[in-house]
Short mmCIF file of C-alpha atoms and ligand atoms in Angstrom, two decimals:
data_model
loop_
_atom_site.label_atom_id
_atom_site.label_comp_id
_atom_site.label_asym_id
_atom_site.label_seq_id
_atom_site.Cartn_x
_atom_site.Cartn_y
_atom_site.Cartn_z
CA UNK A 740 12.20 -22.69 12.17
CA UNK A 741 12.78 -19.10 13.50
CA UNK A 742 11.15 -18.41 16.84
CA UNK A 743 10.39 -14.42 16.83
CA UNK A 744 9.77 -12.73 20.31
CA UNK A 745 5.73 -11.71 20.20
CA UNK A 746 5.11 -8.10 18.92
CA UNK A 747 3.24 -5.62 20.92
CA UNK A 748 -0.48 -5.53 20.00
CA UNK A 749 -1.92 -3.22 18.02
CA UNK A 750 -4.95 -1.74 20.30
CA UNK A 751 -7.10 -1.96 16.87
CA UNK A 752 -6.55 -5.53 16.98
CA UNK A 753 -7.58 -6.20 20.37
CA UNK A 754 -11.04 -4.00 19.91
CA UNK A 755 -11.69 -6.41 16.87
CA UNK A 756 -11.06 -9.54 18.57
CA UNK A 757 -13.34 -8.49 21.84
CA UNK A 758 -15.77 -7.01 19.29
CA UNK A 759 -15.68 -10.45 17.23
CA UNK A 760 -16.57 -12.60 20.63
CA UNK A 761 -19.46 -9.87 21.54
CA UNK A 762 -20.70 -9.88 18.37
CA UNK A 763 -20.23 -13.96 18.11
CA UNK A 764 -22.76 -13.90 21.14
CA UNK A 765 -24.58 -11.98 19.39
CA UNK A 766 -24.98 -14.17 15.81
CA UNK A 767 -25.97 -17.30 18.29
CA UNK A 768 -29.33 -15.13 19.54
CA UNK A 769 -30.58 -15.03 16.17
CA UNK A 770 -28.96 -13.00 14.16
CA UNK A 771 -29.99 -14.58 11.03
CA UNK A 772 -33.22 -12.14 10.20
CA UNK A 773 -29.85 -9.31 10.42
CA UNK A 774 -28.04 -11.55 8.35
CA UNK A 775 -30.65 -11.94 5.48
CA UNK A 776 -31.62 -7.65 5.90
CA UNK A 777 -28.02 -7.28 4.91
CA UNK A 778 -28.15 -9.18 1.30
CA UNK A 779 -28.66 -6.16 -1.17
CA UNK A 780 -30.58 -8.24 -3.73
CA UNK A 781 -30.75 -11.86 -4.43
CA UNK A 782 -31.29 -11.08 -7.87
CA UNK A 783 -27.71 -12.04 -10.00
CA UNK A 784 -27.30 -9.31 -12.29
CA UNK A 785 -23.34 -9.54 -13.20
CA UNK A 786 -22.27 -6.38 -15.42
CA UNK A 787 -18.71 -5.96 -17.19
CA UNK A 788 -16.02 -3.89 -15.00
CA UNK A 789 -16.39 -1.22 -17.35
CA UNK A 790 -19.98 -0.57 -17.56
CA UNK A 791 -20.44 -0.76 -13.54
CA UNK A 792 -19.24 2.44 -11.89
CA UNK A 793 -18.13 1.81 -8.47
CA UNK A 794 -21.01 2.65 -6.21
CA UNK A 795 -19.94 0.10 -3.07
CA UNK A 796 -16.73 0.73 -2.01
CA UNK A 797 -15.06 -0.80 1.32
CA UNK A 798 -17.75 0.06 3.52
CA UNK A 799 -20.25 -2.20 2.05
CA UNK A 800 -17.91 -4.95 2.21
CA UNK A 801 -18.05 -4.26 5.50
CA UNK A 802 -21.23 -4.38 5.70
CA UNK A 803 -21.85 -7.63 3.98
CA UNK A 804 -19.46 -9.44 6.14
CA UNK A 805 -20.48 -7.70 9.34
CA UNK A 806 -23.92 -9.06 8.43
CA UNK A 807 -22.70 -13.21 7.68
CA UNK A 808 -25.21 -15.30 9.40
CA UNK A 809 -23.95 -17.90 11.65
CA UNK A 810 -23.85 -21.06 10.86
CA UNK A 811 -22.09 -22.86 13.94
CA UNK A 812 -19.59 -25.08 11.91
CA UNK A 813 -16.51 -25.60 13.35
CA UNK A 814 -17.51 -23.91 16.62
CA UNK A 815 -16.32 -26.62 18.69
CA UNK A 816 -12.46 -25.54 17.76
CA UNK A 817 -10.48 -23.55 20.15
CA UNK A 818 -9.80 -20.07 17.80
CA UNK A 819 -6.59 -19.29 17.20
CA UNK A 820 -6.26 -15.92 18.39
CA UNK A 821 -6.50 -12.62 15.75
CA UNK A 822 -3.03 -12.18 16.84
CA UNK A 823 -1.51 -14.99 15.27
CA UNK A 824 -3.76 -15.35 12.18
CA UNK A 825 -2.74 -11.53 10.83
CA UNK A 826 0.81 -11.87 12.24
CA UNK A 827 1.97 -15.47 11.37
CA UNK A 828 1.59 -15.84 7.69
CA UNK A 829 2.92 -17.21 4.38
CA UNK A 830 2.20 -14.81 1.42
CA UNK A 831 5.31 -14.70 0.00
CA UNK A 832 4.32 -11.76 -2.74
CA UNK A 833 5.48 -9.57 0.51
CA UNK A 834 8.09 -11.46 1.51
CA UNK A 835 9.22 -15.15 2.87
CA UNK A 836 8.87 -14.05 6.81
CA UNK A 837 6.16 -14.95 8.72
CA UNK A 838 6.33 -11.36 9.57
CA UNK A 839 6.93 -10.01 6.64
CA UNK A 840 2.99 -9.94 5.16
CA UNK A 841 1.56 -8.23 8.57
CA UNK A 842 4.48 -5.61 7.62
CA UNK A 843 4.60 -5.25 4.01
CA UNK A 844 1.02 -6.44 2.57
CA UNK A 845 -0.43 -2.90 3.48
CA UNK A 846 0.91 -1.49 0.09
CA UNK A 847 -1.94 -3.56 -1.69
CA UNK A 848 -4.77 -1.59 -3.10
CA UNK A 849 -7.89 -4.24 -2.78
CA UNK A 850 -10.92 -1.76 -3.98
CA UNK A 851 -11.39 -1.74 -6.61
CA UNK A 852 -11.16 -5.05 -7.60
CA UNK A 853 -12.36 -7.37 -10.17
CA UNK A 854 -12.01 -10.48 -11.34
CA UNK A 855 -11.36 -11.76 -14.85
CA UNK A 856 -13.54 -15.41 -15.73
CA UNK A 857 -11.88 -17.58 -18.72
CA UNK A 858 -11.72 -20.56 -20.19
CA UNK A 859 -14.27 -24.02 -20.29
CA UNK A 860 -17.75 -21.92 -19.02
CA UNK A 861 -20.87 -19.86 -20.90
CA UNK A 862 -20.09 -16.86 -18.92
CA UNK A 863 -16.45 -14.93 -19.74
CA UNK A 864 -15.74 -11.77 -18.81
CA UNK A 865 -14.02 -9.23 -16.11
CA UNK A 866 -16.45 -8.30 -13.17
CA UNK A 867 -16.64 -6.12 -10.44
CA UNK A 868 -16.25 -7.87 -7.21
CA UNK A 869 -19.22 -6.16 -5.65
CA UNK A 870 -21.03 -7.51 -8.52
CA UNK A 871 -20.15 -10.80 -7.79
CA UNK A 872 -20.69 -10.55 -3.94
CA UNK A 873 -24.05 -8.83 -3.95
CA UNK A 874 -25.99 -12.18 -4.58
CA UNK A 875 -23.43 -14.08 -2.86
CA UNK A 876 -25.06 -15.42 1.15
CA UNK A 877 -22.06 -14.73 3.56
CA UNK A 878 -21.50 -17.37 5.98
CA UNK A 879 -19.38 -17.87 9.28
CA UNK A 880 -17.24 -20.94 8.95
CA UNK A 881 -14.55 -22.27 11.32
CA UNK A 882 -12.05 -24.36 9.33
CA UNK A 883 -8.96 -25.52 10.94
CA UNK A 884 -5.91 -24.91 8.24
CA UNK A 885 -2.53 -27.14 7.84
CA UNK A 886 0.16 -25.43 6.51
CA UNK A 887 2.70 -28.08 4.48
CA UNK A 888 5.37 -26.80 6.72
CA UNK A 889 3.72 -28.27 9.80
CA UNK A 890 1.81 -25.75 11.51
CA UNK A 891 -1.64 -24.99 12.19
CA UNK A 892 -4.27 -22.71 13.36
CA UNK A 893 -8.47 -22.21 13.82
CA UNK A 894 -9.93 -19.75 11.70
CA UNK A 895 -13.01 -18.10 11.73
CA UNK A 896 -13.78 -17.36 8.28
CA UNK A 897 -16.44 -15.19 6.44
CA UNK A 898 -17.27 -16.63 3.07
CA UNK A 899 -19.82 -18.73 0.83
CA UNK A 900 -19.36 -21.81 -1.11
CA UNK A 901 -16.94 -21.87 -4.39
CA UNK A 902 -19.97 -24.16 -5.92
CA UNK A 903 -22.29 -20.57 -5.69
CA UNK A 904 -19.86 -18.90 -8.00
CA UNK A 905 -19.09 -21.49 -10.20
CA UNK A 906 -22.54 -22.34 -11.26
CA UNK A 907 -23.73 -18.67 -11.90
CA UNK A 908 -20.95 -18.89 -14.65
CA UNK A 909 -22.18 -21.90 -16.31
CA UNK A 910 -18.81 -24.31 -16.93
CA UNK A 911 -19.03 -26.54 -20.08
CA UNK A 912 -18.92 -30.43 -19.91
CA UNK A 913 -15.47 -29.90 -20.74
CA UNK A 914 -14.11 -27.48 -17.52
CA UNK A 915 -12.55 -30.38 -15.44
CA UNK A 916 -10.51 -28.10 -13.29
CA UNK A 917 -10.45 -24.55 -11.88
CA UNK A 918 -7.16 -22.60 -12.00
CA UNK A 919 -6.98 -19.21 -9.79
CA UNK A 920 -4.63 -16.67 -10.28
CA UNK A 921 -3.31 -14.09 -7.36
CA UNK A 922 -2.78 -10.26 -8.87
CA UNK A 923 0.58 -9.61 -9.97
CA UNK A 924 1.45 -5.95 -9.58
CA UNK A 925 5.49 -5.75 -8.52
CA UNK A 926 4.88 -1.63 -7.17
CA UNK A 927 2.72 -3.05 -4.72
CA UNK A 928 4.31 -6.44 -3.72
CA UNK A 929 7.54 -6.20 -2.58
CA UNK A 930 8.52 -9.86 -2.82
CA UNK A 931 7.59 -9.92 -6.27
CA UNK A 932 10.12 -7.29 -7.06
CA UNK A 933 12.93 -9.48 -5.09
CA UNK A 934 15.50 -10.93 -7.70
CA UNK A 935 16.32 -13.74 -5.29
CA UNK A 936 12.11 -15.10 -5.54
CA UNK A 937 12.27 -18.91 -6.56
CA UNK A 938 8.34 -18.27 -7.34
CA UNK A 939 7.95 -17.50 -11.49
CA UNK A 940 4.68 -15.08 -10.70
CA UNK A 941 1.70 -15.12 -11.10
CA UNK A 942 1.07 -17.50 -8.08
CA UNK A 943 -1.33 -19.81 -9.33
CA UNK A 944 -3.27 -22.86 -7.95
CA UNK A 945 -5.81 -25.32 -9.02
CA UNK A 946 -8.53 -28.27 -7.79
CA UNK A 947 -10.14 -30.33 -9.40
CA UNK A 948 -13.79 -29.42 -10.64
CA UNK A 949 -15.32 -31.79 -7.82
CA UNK A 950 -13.13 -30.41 -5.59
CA UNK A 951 -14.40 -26.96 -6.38
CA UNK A 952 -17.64 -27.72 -6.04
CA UNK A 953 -17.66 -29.65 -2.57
CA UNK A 954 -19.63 -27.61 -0.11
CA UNK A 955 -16.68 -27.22 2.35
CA UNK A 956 -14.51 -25.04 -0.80
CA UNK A 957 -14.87 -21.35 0.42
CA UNK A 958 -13.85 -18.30 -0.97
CA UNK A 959 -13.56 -16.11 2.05
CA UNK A 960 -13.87 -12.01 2.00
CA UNK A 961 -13.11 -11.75 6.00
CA UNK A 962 -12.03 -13.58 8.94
CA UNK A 963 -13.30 -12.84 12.51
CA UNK A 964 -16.44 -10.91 11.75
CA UNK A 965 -14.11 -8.71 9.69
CA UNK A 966 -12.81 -7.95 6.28
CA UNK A 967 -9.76 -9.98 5.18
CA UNK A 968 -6.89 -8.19 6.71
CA UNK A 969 -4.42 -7.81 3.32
CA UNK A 970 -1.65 -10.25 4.56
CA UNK A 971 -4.53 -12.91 4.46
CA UNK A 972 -5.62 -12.19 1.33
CA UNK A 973 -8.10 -9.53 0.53
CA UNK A 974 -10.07 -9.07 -0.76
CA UNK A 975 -10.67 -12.65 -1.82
CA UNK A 976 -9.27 -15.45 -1.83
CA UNK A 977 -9.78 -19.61 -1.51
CA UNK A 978 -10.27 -21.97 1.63
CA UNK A 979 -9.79 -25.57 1.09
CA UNK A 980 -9.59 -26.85 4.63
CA UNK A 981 -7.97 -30.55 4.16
CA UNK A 982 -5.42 -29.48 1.62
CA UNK A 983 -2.36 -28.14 2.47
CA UNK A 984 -2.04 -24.55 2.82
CA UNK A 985 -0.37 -23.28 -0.27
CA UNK A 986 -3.72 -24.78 -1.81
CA UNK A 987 -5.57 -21.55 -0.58
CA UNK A 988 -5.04 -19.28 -3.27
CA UNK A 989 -4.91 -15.02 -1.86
CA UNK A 990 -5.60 -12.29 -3.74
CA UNK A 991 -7.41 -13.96 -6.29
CA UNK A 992 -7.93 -11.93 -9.80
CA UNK A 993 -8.80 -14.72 -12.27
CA UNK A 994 -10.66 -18.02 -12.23
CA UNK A 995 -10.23 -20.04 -15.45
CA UNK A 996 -11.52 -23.33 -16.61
CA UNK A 997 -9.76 -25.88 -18.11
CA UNK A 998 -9.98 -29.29 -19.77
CA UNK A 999 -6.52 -30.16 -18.89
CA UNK A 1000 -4.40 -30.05 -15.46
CA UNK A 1001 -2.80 -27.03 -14.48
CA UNK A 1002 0.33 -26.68 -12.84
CA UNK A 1003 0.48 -24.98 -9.82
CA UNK A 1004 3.11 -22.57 -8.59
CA UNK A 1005 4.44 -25.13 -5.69
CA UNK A 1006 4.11 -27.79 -7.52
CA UNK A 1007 6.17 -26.20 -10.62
CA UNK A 1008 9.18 -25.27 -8.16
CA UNK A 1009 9.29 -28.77 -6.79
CA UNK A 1010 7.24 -31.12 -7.80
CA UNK A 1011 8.60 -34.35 -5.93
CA UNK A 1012 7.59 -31.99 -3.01
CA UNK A 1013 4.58 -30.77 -2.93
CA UNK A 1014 2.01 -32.32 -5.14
CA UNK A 1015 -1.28 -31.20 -6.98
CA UNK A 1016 -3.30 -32.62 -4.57
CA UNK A 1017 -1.80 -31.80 -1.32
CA UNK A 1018 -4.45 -33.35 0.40
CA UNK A 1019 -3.69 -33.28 4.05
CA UNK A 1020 -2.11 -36.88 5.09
CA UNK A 1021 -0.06 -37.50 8.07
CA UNK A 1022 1.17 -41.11 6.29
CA UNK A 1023 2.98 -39.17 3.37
CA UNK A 1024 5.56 -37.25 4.93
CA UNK A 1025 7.39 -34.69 2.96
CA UNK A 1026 10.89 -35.77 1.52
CA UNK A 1027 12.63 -33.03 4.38
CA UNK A 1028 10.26 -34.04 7.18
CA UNK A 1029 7.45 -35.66 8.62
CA UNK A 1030 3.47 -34.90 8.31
CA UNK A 1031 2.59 -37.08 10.97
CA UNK A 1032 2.01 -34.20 13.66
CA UNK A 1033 1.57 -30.39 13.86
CA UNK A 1034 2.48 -27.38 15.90
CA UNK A 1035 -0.95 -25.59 16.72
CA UNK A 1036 -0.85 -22.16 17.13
CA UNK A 1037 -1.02 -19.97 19.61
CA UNK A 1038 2.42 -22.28 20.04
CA UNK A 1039 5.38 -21.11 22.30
CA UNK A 1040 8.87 -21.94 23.27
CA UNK A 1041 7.80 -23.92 26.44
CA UNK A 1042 4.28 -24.51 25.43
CA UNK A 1043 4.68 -25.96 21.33
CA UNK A 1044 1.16 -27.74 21.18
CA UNK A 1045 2.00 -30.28 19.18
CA UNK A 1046 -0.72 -32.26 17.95
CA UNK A 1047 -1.51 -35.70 15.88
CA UNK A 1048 -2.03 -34.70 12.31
CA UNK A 1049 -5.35 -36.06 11.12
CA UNK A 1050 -6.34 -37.63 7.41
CA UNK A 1051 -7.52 -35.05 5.33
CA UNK A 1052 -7.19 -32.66 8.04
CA UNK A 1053 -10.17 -33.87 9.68
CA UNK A 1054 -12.82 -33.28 7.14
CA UNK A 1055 -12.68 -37.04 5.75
CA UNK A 1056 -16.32 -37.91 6.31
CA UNK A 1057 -17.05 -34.74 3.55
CA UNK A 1058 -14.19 -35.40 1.23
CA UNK A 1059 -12.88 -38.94 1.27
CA UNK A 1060 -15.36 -40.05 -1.31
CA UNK A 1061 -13.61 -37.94 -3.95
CA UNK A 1062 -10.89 -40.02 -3.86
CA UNK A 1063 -11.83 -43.41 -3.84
CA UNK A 1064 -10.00 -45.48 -5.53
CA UNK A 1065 -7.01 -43.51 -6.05
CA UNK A 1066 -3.47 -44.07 -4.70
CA UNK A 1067 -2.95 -41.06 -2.45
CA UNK A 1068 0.77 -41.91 -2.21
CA UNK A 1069 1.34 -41.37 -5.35
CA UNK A 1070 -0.96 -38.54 -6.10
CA UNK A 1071 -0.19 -36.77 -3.30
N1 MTE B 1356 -0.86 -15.80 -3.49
C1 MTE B 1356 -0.44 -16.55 -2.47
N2 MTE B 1356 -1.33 -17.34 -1.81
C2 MTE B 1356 -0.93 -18.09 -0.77
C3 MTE B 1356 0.44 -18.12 -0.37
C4 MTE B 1356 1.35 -17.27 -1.07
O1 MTE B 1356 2.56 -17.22 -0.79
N3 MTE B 1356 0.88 -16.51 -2.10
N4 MTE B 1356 0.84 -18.94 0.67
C5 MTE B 1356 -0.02 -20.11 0.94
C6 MTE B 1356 0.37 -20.83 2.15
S1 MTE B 1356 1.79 -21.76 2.05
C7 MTE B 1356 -0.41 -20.87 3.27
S2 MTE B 1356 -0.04 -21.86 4.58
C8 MTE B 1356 -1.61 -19.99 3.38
C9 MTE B 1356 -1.48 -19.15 4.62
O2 MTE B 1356 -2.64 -18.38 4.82
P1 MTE B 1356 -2.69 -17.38 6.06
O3 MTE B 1356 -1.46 -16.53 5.99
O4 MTE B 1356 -3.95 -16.59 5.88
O5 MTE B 1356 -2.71 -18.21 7.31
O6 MTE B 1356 -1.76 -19.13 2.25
C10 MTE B 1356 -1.49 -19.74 1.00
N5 MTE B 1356 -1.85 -18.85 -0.08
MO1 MO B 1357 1.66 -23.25 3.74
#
C-alpha cells in the first residue's frame, strides 16, 4: 500500500476539530434541552420534490447537526483525528487514491438534494432531503469502521437510526432487503468519467431488511459536530459499523425495496471476494490477504498500530443474533 508524506493542514480543519472537542465538552453538560430546541417539528409531513420549494438550504443542515444531542456511545474510542477521516478515503466516484476524494469530491453539488423511494413499501416517491430530516432526532455516535482492505479508524458520526426512515415509509411484508443507490452525475465525479473504472455505476449496496432495521444502522449527515465533508459522503449516506466498509453506501439518492437479493457493486466485480454480507470476521481472510488484524489510523511508517481484528468488528453482542444459524464462511 502507498505510504503518502502527510499534507499540510488546512487551518479550517484544525478550528473544526478544536471547535468539535469544545463543543464535545459542551454536549456532556447537558446539552440535550439545545438538542431537542433545534428539531423544527416532530410532526412528519413528507411533500414531493416538486411541490416543496427549497426554504432550508445548507445552513439549516448545519444547524440540525450542530444541535445532535449526545448520546455517549462509543466514547470510550480514541478518535481518529479530522485529519485522517477527510484525507484518507475510498470513494472511488473521485478517484481510486486515498487522496484523491479530499481533492476531487469538492465538484459535488449536495443542496439540493433528494432522494427517490421505490419498490416493496406504501410510501413511493422523490423527497426533499430537508423533508426527510426535519422529523428525523440527530444523534452523536462513535462507530469504529473496518475497511476490507485492512485499515481502520474512530468516527464520530452525526446521524439517526435507518429503522426511523424506513418505518415512516411503510415497507410491505414482501420488502426483504434495502438497496441504496449513490448519485451518478459523470460532470461532477471525475472517476466516473475515467474509461479505465472497473465499477459499472451507479454504486449500489444492500442489507438485509433486519439488518436495516438494527438500531446500530445509521445514516449519517455529519461527522465531528459537522456536516459530512463531500469526500465522506454528503450529504447522506449509510453507517453499518461491523460490515466492511464498502457496505457504507455515500451519496445516497435512492432507497428501494425489494423481495429479492440485490447485487451489490463489489460484490458484482468480484464476487469470490467480497461478499454480500461482508460482515466483519477476522477468521475469513480475503483470497489476497488476511483479516485477522488491522492498521488503525492515525498509523505511520514507524508507528503502524496494528491491531487484532475483532468478530463483527466489535459490535457482536448487538448483531450476532441476526445470524444464527448461518455459515458465515460461506456467506461471507
Ligand atoms: N458511493 C461510494 N460509497 C462508498 C465507497 C465508494 O467508492 N463509493 N467506498 C466504500 C469504502 S470501500 C469504504 S472503506 C468507505 C470509506 O468511508 P470514508 O472515506 O468516509 O472513511 O466508504 C464506502 N462507501
Ligand atoms: Mo473499504
Amino acid at each position: 500500500m502507498l505510504i503518502k508524506p502527510a499534507v499540510d493542514i488546512p487551518s479550517s480543519e484544525i478550528t473544526s476539530h478544536s471547535a468539535y472537542l469544545n463543543r464535545r465538552k459542551f454536549m456532556q453538560q447537558g446539552g440535550a434541552a439545545i438538542a431537542a430546541m433545534g428539531l423544527a417539528s416532530s410532526v412528519w409531513a413528507l411533500e414531493t420534490h416538486n411541490s416543496t420549494p427549497l426554504k432550508f438550504g445548507p445552513e439549516w443542515l448545519k444547524a440540525q447537526v450542530s444541535g445532535a444531542s449526545d448520546t455517549g456511545f462509543g466514547k470510550e474510542e480514541k478518535l481518529t483525528p479530522y485529519r485522517d477521516v477527510t484525507s484518507y478515503n475510498n470513494f472511488y466516484e473521485f478517484g481510486t487514491g486515498k487522496d484523491d476524494p479530499a481533492r476531487n469530491a469538492g465538484a459535488l453539488v449536495t443542496d439540493p438534494w433528494s432522494i427517490t423511494i421505490e419498490g416493496e413499501c406504501e410510501k413511493q416517491g422523490t423527497f426533499n432531503l430537508e423533508d426527510i430530516l426535519k422529523s428525523m432526532p440527530l444523534e452523536e455516535r462513535i462507530y469504529r469502521l473496518r475497511c476490507v482492505e485492512a485499515w481502520s479508524m474512530v468516527i464520530p458520526w452525526i446521524g439517526f437510526p435507518l429503522a426511523e426512515l424506513i418505518k415512516r415509509f411503510k415497507p410491505l411484508s414482501t420488502a426483504k432487503y434495502v438497496e441504496f443507490t449513490t448519485l451518478e452525475a459523470p460532470k461532477q465525479m471525475i472517476g466516473q468519467r475515467s474509461r479505465f473504472s472497473t465499477i459499472d455505476w451507479p454504486y449500489i449496496e444492500a442489507l438485509r431488511i433486519d439488518e436495516a432495521m438494527n438500531p446500530l444502522t445509521l445514516m449519517a449527515v455529519g461527522l465531528y459536530g459537522e456536516i459530512l465533508p463531500k469526500q465522506n459522503g454528503a450529504p447522506i449516506r449509510l453507517v453499518v459499523p461491523w460490515k466492511y466498509g464498502f457496505k457504507s453506501i455515500k451519496s445516497i439518492v435512492k432507497i428501494r425495496f425489494t423481495e429479492k437479493p440485490p447485487i451489490n457493486t463489489w460484490q458484482a466485480i468480484a464476487p469470490s471476494e467480497y461478499g454480500f454480507y461482508a460482515n466483519v470476521n477476522p477468521d475469513v481472510s480475503h483470497p489476497r490477504w488476511s483479516q485477522a488484524k488491522e492498521r488503525r489510523l492515525p498509523s505511520g511508517l514507524f508507528n503502524v498500530n496494528r491491531i487484532p481484528t475483532q468478530m463483527f468488528n466489535g459490535y457482536g453482542e448487538q448483531v450476532a443474533h441476526l445470524y444464527k444459524g448461518m455459515d458465515l464462511r460461506k456467506s461471507f
